[in-house]
PDB file of C-alpha atoms in Angstrom:
ATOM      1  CA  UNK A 199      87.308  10.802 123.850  1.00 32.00           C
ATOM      2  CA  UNK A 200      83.196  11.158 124.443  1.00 34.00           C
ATOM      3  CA  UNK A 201      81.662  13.870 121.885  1.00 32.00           C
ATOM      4  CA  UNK A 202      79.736  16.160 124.432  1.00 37.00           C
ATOM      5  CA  UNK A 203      77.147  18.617 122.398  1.00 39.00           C
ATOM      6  CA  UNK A 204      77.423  21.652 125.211  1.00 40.00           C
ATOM      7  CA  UNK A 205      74.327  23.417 124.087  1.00 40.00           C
ATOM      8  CA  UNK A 206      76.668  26.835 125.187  1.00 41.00           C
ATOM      9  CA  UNK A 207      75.168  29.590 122.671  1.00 42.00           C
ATOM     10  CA  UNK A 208      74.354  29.025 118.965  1.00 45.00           C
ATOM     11  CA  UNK A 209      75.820  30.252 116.048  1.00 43.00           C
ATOM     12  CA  UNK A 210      72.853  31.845 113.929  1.00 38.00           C
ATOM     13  CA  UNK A 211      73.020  31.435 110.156  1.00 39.00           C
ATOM     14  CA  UNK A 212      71.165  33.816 108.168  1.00 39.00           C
ATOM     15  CA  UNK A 213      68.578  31.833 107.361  1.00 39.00           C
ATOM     16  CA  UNK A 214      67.538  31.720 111.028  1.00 47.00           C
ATOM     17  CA  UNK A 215      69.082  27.935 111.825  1.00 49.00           C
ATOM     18  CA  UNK A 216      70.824  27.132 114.889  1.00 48.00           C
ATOM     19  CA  UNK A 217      73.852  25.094 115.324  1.00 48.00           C
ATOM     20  CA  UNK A 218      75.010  24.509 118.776  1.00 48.00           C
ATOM     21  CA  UNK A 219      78.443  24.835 119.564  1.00 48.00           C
ATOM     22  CA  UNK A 220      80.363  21.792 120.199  1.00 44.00           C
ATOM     23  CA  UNK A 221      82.814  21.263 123.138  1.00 44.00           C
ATOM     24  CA  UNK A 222      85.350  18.192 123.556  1.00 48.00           C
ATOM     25  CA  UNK A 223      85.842  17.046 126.676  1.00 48.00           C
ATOM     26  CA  UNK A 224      86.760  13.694 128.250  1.00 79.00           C
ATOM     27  CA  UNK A 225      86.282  14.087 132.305  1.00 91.00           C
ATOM     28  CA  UNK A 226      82.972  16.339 133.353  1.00 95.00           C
ATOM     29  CA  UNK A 227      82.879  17.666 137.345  1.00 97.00           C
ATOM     30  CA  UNK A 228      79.238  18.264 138.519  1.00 97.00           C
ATOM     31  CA  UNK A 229      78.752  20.464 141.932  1.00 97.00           C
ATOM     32  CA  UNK A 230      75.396  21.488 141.252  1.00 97.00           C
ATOM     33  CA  UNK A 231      73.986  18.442 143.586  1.00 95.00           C
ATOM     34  CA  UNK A 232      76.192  16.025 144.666  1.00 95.00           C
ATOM     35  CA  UNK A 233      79.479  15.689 143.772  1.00 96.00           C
ATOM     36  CA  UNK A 234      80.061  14.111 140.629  1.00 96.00           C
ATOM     37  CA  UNK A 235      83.153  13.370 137.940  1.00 96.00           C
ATOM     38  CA  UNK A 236      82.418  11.241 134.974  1.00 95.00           C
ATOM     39  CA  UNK A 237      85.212   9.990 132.546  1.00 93.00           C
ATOM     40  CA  UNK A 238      83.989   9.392 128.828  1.00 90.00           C
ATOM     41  CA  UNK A 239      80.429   9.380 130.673  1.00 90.00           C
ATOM     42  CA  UNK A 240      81.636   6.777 133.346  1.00 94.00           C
ATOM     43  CA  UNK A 241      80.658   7.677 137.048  1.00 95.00           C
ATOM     44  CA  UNK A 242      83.816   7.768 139.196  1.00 95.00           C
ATOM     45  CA  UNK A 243      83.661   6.299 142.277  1.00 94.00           C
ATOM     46  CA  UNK A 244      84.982   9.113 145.016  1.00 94.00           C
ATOM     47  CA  UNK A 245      84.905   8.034 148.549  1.00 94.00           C
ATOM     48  CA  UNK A 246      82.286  10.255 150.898  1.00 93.00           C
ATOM     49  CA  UNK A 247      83.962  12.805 153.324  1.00 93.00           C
ATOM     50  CA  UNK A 248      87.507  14.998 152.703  1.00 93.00           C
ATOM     51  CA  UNK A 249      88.163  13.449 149.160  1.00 95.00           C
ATOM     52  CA  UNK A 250      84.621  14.559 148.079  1.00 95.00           C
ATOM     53  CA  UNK A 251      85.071  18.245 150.400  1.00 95.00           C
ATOM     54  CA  UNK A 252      88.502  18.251 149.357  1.00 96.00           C
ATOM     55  CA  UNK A 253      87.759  18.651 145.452  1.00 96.00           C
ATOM     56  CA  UNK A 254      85.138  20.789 145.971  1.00 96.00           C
ATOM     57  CA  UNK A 255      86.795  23.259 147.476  1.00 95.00           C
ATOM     58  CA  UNK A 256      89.442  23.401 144.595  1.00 96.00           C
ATOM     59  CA  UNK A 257      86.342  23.291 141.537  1.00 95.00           C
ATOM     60  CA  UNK A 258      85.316  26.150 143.121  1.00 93.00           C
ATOM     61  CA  UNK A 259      88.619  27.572 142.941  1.00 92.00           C
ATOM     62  CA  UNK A 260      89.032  26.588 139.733  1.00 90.00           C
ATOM     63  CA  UNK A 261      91.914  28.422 137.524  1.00 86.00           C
ATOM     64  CA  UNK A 262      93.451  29.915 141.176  1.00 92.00           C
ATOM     65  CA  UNK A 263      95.978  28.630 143.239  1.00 94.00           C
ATOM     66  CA  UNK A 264      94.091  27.659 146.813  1.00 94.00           C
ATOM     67  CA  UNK A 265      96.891  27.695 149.457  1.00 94.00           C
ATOM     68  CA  UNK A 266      97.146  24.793 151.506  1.00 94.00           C
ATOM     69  CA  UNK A 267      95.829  26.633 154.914  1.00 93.00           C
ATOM     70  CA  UNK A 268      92.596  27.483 153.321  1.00 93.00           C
ATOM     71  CA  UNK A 269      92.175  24.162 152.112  1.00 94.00           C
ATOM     72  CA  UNK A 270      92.655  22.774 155.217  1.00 93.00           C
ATOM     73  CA  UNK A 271      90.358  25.177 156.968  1.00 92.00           C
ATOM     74  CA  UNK A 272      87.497  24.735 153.783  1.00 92.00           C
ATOM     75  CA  UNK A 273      87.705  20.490 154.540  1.00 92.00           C
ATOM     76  CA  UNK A 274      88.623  19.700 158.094  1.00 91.00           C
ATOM     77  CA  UNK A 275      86.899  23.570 159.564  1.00 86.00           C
ATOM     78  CA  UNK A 276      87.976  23.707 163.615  1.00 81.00           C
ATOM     79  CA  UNK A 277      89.090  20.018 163.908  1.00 82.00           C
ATOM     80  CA  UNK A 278      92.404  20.304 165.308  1.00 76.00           C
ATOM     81  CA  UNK A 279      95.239  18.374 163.487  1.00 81.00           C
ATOM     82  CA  UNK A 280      98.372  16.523 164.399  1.00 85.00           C
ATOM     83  CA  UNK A 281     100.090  17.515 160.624  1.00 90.00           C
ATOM     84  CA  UNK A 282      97.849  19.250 158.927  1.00 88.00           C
ATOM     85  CA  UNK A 283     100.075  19.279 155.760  1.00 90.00           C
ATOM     86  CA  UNK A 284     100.513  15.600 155.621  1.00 92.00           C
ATOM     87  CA  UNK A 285      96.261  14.928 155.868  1.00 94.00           C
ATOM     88  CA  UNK A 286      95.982  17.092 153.196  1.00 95.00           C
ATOM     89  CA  UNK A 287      98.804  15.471 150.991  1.00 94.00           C
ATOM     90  CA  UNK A 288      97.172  12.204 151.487  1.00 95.00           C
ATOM     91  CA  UNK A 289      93.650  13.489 150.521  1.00 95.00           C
ATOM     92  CA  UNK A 290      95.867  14.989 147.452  1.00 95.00           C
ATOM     93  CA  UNK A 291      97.595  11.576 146.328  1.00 95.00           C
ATOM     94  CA  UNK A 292      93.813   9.981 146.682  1.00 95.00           C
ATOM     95  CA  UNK A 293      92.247  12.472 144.353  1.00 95.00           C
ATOM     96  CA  UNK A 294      94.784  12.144 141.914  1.00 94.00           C
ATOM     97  CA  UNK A 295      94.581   8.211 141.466  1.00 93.00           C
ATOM     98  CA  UNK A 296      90.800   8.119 142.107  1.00 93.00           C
ATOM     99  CA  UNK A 297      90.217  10.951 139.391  1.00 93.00           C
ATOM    100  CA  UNK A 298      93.456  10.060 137.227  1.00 90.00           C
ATOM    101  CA  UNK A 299      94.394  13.909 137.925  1.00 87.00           C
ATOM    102  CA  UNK A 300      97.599  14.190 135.481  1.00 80.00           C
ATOM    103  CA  UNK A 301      97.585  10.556 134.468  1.00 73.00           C
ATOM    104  CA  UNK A 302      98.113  11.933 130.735  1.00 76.00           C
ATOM    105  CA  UNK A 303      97.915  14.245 127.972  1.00 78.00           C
ATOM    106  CA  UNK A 304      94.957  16.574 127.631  1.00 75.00           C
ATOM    107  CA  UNK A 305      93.754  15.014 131.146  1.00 85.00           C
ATOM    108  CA  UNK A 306      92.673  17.453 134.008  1.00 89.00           C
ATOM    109  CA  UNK A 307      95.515  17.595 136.964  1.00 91.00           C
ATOM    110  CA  UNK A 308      96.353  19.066 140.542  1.00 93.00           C
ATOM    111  CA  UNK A 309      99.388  20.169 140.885  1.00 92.00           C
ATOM    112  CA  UNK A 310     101.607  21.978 143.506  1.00 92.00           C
ATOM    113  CA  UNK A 311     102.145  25.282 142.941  1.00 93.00           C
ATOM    114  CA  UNK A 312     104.147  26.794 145.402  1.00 91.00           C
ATOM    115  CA  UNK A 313     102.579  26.731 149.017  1.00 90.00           C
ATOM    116  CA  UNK A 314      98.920  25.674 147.400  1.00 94.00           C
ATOM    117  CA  UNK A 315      97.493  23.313 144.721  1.00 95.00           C
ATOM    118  CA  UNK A 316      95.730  24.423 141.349  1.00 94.00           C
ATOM    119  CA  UNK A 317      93.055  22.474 139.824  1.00 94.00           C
ATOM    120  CA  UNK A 318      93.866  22.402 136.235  1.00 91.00           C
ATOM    121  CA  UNK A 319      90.597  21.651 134.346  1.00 90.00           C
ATOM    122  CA  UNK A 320      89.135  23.456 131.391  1.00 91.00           C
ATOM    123  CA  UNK A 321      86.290  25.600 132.818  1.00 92.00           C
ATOM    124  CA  UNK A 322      83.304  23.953 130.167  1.00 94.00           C
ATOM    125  CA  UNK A 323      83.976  20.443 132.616  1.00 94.00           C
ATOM    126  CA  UNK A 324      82.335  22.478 135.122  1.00 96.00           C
ATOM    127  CA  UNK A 325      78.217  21.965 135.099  1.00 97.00           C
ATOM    128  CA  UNK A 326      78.530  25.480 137.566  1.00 97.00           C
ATOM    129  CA  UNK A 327      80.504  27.510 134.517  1.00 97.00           C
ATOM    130  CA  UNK A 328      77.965  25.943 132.097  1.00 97.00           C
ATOM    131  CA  UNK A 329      75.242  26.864 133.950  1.00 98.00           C
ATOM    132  CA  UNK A 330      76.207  30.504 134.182  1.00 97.00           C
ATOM    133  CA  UNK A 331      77.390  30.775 130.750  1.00 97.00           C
ATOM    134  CA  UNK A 332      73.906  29.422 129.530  1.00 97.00           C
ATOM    135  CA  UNK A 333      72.170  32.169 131.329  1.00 97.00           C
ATOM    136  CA  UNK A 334      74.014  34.723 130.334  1.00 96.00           C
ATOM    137  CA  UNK A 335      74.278  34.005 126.912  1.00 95.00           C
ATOM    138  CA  UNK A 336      69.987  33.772 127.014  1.00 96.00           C
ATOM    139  CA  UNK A 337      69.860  36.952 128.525  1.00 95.00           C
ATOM    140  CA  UNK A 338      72.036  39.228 125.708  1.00 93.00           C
ATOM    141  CA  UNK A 339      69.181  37.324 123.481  1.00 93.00           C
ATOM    142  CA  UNK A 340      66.822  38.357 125.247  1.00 93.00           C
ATOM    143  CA  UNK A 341      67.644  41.919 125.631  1.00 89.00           C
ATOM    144  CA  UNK A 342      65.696  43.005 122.526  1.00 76.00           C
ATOM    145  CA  UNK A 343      64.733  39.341 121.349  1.00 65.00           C
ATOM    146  CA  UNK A 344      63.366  38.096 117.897  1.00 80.00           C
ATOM    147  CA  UNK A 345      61.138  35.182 117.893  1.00 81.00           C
ATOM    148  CA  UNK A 346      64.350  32.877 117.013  1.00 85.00           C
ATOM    149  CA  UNK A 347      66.567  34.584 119.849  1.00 91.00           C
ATOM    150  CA  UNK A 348      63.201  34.230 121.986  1.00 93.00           C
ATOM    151  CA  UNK A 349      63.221  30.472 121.312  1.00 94.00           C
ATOM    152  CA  UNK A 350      66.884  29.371 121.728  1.00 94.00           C
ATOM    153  CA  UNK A 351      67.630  31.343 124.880  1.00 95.00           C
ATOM    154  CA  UNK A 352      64.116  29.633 126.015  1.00 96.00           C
ATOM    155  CA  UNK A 353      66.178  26.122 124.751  1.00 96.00           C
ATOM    156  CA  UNK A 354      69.407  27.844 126.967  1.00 97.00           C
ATOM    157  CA  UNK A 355      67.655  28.646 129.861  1.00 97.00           C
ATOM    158  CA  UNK A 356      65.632  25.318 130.134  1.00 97.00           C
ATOM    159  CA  UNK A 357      69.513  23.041 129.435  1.00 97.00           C
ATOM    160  CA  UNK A 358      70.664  25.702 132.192  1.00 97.00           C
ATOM    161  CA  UNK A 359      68.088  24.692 134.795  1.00 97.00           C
ATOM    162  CA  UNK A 360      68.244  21.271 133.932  1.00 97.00           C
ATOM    163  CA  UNK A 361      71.514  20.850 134.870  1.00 97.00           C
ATOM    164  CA  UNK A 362      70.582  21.379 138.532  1.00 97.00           C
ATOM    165  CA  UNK A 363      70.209  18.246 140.441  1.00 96.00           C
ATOM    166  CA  UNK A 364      69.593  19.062 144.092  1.00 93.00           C
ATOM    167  CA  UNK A 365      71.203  21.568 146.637  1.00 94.00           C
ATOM    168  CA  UNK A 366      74.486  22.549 145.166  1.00 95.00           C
ATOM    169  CA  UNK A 367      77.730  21.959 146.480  1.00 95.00           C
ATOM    170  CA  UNK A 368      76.771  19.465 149.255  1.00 93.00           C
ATOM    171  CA  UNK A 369      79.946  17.928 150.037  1.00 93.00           C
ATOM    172  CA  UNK A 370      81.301  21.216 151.154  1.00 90.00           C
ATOM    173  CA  UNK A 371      78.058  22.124 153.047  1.00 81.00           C
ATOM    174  CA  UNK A 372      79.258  23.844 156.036  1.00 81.00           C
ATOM    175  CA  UNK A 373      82.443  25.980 154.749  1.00 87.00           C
ATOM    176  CA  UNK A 374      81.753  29.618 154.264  1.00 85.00           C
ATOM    177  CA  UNK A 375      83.337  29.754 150.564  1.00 86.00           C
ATOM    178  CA  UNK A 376      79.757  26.745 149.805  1.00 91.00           C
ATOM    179  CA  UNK A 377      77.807  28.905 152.128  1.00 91.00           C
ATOM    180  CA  UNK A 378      78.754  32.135 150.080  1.00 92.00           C
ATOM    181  CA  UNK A 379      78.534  30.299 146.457  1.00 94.00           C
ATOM    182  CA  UNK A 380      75.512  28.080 147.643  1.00 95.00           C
ATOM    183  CA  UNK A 381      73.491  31.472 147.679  1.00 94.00           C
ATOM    184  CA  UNK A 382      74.385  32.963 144.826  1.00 96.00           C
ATOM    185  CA  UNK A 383      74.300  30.047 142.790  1.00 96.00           C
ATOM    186  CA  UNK A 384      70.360  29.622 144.080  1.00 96.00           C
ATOM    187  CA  UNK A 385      69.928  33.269 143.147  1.00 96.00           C
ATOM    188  CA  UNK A 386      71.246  32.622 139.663  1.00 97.00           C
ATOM    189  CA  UNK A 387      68.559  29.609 139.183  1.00 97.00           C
ATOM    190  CA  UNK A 388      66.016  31.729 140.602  1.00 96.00           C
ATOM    191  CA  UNK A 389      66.938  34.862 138.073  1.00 96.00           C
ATOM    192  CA  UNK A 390      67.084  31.977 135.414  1.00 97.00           C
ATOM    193  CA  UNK A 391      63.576  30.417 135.937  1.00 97.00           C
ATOM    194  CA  UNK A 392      62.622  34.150 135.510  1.00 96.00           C
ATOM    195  CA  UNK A 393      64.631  34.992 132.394  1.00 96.00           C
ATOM    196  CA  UNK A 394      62.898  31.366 130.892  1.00 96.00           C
ATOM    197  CA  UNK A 395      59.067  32.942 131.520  1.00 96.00           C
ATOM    198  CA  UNK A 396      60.535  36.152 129.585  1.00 94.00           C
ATOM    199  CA  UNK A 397      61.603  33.907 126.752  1.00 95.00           C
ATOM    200  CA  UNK A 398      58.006  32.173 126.852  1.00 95.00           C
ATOM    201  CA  UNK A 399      56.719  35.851 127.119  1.00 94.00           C
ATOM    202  CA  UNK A 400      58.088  36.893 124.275  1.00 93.00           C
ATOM    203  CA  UNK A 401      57.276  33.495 122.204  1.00 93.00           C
ATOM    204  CA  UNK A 402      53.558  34.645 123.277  1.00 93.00           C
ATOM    205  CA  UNK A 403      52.709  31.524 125.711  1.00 94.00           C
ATOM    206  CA  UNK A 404      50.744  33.702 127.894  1.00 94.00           C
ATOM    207  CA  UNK A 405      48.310  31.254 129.286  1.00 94.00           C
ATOM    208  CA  UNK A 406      50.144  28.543 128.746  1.00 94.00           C
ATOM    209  CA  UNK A 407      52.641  29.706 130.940  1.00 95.00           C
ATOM    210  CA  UNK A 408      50.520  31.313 133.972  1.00 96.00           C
ATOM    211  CA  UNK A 409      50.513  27.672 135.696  1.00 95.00           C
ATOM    212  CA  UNK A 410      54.295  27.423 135.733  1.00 94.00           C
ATOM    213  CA  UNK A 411      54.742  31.067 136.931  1.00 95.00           C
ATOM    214  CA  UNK A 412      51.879  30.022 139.971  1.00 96.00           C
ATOM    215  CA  UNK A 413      54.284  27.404 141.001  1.00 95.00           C
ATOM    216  CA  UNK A 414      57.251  29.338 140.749  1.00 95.00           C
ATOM    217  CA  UNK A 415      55.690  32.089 142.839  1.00 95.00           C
ATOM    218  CA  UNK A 416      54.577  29.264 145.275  1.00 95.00           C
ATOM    219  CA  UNK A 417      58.398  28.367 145.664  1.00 94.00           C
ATOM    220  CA  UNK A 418      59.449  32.404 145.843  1.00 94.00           C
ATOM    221  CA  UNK A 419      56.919  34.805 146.923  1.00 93.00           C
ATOM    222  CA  UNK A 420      58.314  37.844 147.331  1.00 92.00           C
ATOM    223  CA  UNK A 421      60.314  38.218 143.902  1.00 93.00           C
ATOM    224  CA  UNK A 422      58.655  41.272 142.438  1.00 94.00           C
ATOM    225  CA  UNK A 423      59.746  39.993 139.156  1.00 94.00           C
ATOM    226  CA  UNK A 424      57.744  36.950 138.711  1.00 95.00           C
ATOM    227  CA  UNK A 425      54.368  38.522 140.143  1.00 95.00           C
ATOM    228  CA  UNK A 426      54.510  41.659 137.183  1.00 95.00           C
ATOM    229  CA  UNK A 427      55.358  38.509 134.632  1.00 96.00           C
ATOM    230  CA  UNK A 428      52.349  36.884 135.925  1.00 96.00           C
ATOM    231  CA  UNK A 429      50.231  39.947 136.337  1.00 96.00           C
ATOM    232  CA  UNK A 430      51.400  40.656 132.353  1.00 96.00           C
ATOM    233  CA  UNK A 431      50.796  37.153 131.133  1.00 96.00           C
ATOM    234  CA  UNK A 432      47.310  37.394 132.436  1.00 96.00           C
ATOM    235  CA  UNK A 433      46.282  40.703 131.486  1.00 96.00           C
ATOM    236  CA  UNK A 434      48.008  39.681 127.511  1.00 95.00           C
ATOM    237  CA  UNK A 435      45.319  36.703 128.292  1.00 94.00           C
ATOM    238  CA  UNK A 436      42.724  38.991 128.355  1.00 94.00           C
ATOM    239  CA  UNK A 437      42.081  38.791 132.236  1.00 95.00           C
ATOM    240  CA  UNK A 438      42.637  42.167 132.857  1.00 95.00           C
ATOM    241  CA  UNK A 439      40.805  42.702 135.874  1.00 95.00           C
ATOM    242  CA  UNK A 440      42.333  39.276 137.561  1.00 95.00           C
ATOM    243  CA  UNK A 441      45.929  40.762 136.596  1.00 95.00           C
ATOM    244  CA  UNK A 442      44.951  43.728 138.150  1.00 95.00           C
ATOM    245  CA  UNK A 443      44.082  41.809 141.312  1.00 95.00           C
ATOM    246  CA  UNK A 444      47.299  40.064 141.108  1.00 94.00           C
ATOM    247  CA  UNK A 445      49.147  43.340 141.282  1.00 94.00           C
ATOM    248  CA  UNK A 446      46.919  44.276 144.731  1.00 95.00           C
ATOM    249  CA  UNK A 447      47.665  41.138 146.427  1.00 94.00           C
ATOM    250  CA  UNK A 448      51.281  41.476 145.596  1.00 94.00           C
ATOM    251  CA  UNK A 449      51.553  45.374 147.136  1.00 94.00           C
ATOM    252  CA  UNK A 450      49.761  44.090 150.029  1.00 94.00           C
ATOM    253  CA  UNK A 451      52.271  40.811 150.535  1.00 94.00           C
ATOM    254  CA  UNK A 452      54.861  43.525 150.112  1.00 93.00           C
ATOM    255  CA  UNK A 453      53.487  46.088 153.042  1.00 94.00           C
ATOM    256  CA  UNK A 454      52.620  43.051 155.579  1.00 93.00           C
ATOM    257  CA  UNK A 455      55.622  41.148 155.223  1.00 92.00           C
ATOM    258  CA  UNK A 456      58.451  43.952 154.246  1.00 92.00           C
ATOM    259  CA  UNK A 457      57.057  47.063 155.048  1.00 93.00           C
ATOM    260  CA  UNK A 458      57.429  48.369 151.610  1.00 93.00           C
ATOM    261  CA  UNK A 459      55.577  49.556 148.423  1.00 91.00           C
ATOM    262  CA  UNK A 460      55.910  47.476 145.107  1.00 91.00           C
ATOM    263  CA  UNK A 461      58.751  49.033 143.202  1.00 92.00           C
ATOM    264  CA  UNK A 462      59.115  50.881 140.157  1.00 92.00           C
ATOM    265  CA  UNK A 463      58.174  48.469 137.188  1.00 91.00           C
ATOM    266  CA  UNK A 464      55.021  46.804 139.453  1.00 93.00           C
ATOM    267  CA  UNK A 465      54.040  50.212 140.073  1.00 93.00           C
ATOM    268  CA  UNK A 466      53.971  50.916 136.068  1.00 94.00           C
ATOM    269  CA  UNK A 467      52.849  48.118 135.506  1.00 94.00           C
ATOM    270  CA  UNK A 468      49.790  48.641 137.524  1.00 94.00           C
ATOM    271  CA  UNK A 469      49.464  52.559 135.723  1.00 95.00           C
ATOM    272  CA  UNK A 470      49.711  50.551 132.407  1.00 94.00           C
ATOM    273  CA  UNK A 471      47.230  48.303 132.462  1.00 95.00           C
ATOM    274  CA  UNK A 472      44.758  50.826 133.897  1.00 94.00           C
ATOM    275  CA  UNK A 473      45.491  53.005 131.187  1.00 93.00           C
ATOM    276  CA  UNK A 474      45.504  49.899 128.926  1.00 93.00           C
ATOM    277  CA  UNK A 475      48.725  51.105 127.570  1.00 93.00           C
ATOM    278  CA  UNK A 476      49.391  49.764 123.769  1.00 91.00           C
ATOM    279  CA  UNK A 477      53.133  48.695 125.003  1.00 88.00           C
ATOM    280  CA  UNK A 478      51.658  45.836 127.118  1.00 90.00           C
TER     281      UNK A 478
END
């Protein structure tokens, strides 16, 4: 079996260390990009079309039994088929002896359960449930962070993001179950790149991190979020009146292209740092 270091939370001693917890596992799935399944680190080979569609449908029913007819729906959409049932038990049997699904103890498997198949796989396999975990484990740190919470969940956030290696779920492109997850996977990395600045906030990179927080607005302009964080960092930079000018471009992005006023925290924001409020 390959030893795989999950960096999935810390255990904090009281001297401040951090150990990372470690998590065995011997065959890793990867939907965030293409579709990939490594045994003991060893890229599988999975043939391109329904095999590839086919098991990422069940990852991302991972834990529930998917009933055959969705399946079929998810992989072959309006295509109209002769024996449905059989197509899919073929893709089945192909999946099982290209992934060696069941081939042995402690191995992942798909097996029948009743009119559907379940994807038996422990959930840390999945780059997707170690993505979210990561995040959310950075943001209880975060929540009323020291300088060493600060600096692992900025070491949880950055393993989260990293783990991304193109347009998620892409062998399942067109189904509305990737169409649904695709977007709220995306709105997960984009709350994560956020949560990341707020970890180099609170580490007091101000200026060092007003570059990556231009890009990031580049790639996302109308997340309120990210403006006030950039707006802060400068004005903590001691650019006060080029953070303020930050927060009047933003309002007037917000009115031309939404029709709305900056909400509540820009608009304190904004009162704070004329009032050069001490809790800023």
């Amino acid at each position: 079996r390959s030893l795989i270091a999950l960096l999935s939370g810390c255990q904090i001693a009281e001297r401040g260390d951090c150990r990372p917890v470690v998590t065995l596992t011997v065959v890793e799935f990867a939907i965030l990009g293409p579709l990939e399944v490594r045994d003991d680190g060893r890229l599988l080979a999975i043939r391109q079309g329904r095999p590839r569609a086919l098991l990422t449908a069940l990852l991302l029913r991972l834990g529930k039994v998917a009933s055959a007819d969705a399946l079929v729906e998810e992989v072959w959409g309006e295509q109209v088929l002769a024996d449905a049932v059989n197509a899919l038990q073929v893709q089945v049997s192909y999946l099982r002896r290209a992934v060696g699904l069941g081939s042995g103890p402690g191995r992942p498997a798909l097996r029948r359960v009743g009119a559907g198949y379940l994807l038996d796989v422990e959930p840390e396999s999945l780059d997707a449930h170690r993505f979210e975990f990561l995040i959310r484990s950075a943001a209880e740190r975060l929540a009323a962070p020291r300088p060493v919470d600060a600096k692992v969940a900025r070491d949880e956030l950055r393993a989260a993001i990293g783990l991304w290696r193109g347009e998620p779920l892409q062998d399942l492109r067109d189904a509305p179950s990737a169409v649904a997850e695709t977007a709220r996977l995306e709105e997960l990395r984009a709350a994560a790149l956020e949560y990341e600045i707020d970890a180099r906030l609170a580490l007091g990179e101000h200026e060092l991190a007003i570059p990556a927080m231009r890009q990031l607005i580049a790639a996302y302009p109308l997340r309120e979020r990210l403006r006030a964080q950039l707006a802060l960092a400068l004005y903590r930079s001691g650019r006060q009146s080029e953070a303020l000018r930050e927060l009047d471009a933003t309002r007037r992005l917000l009115v031309q292209e939404l029709g709305v006023d900056p909400g509540r925290e820009l608009q304190q924001l904004h009162r704070a740092m004329l009032e050069q409020a001490p809790a800023i």
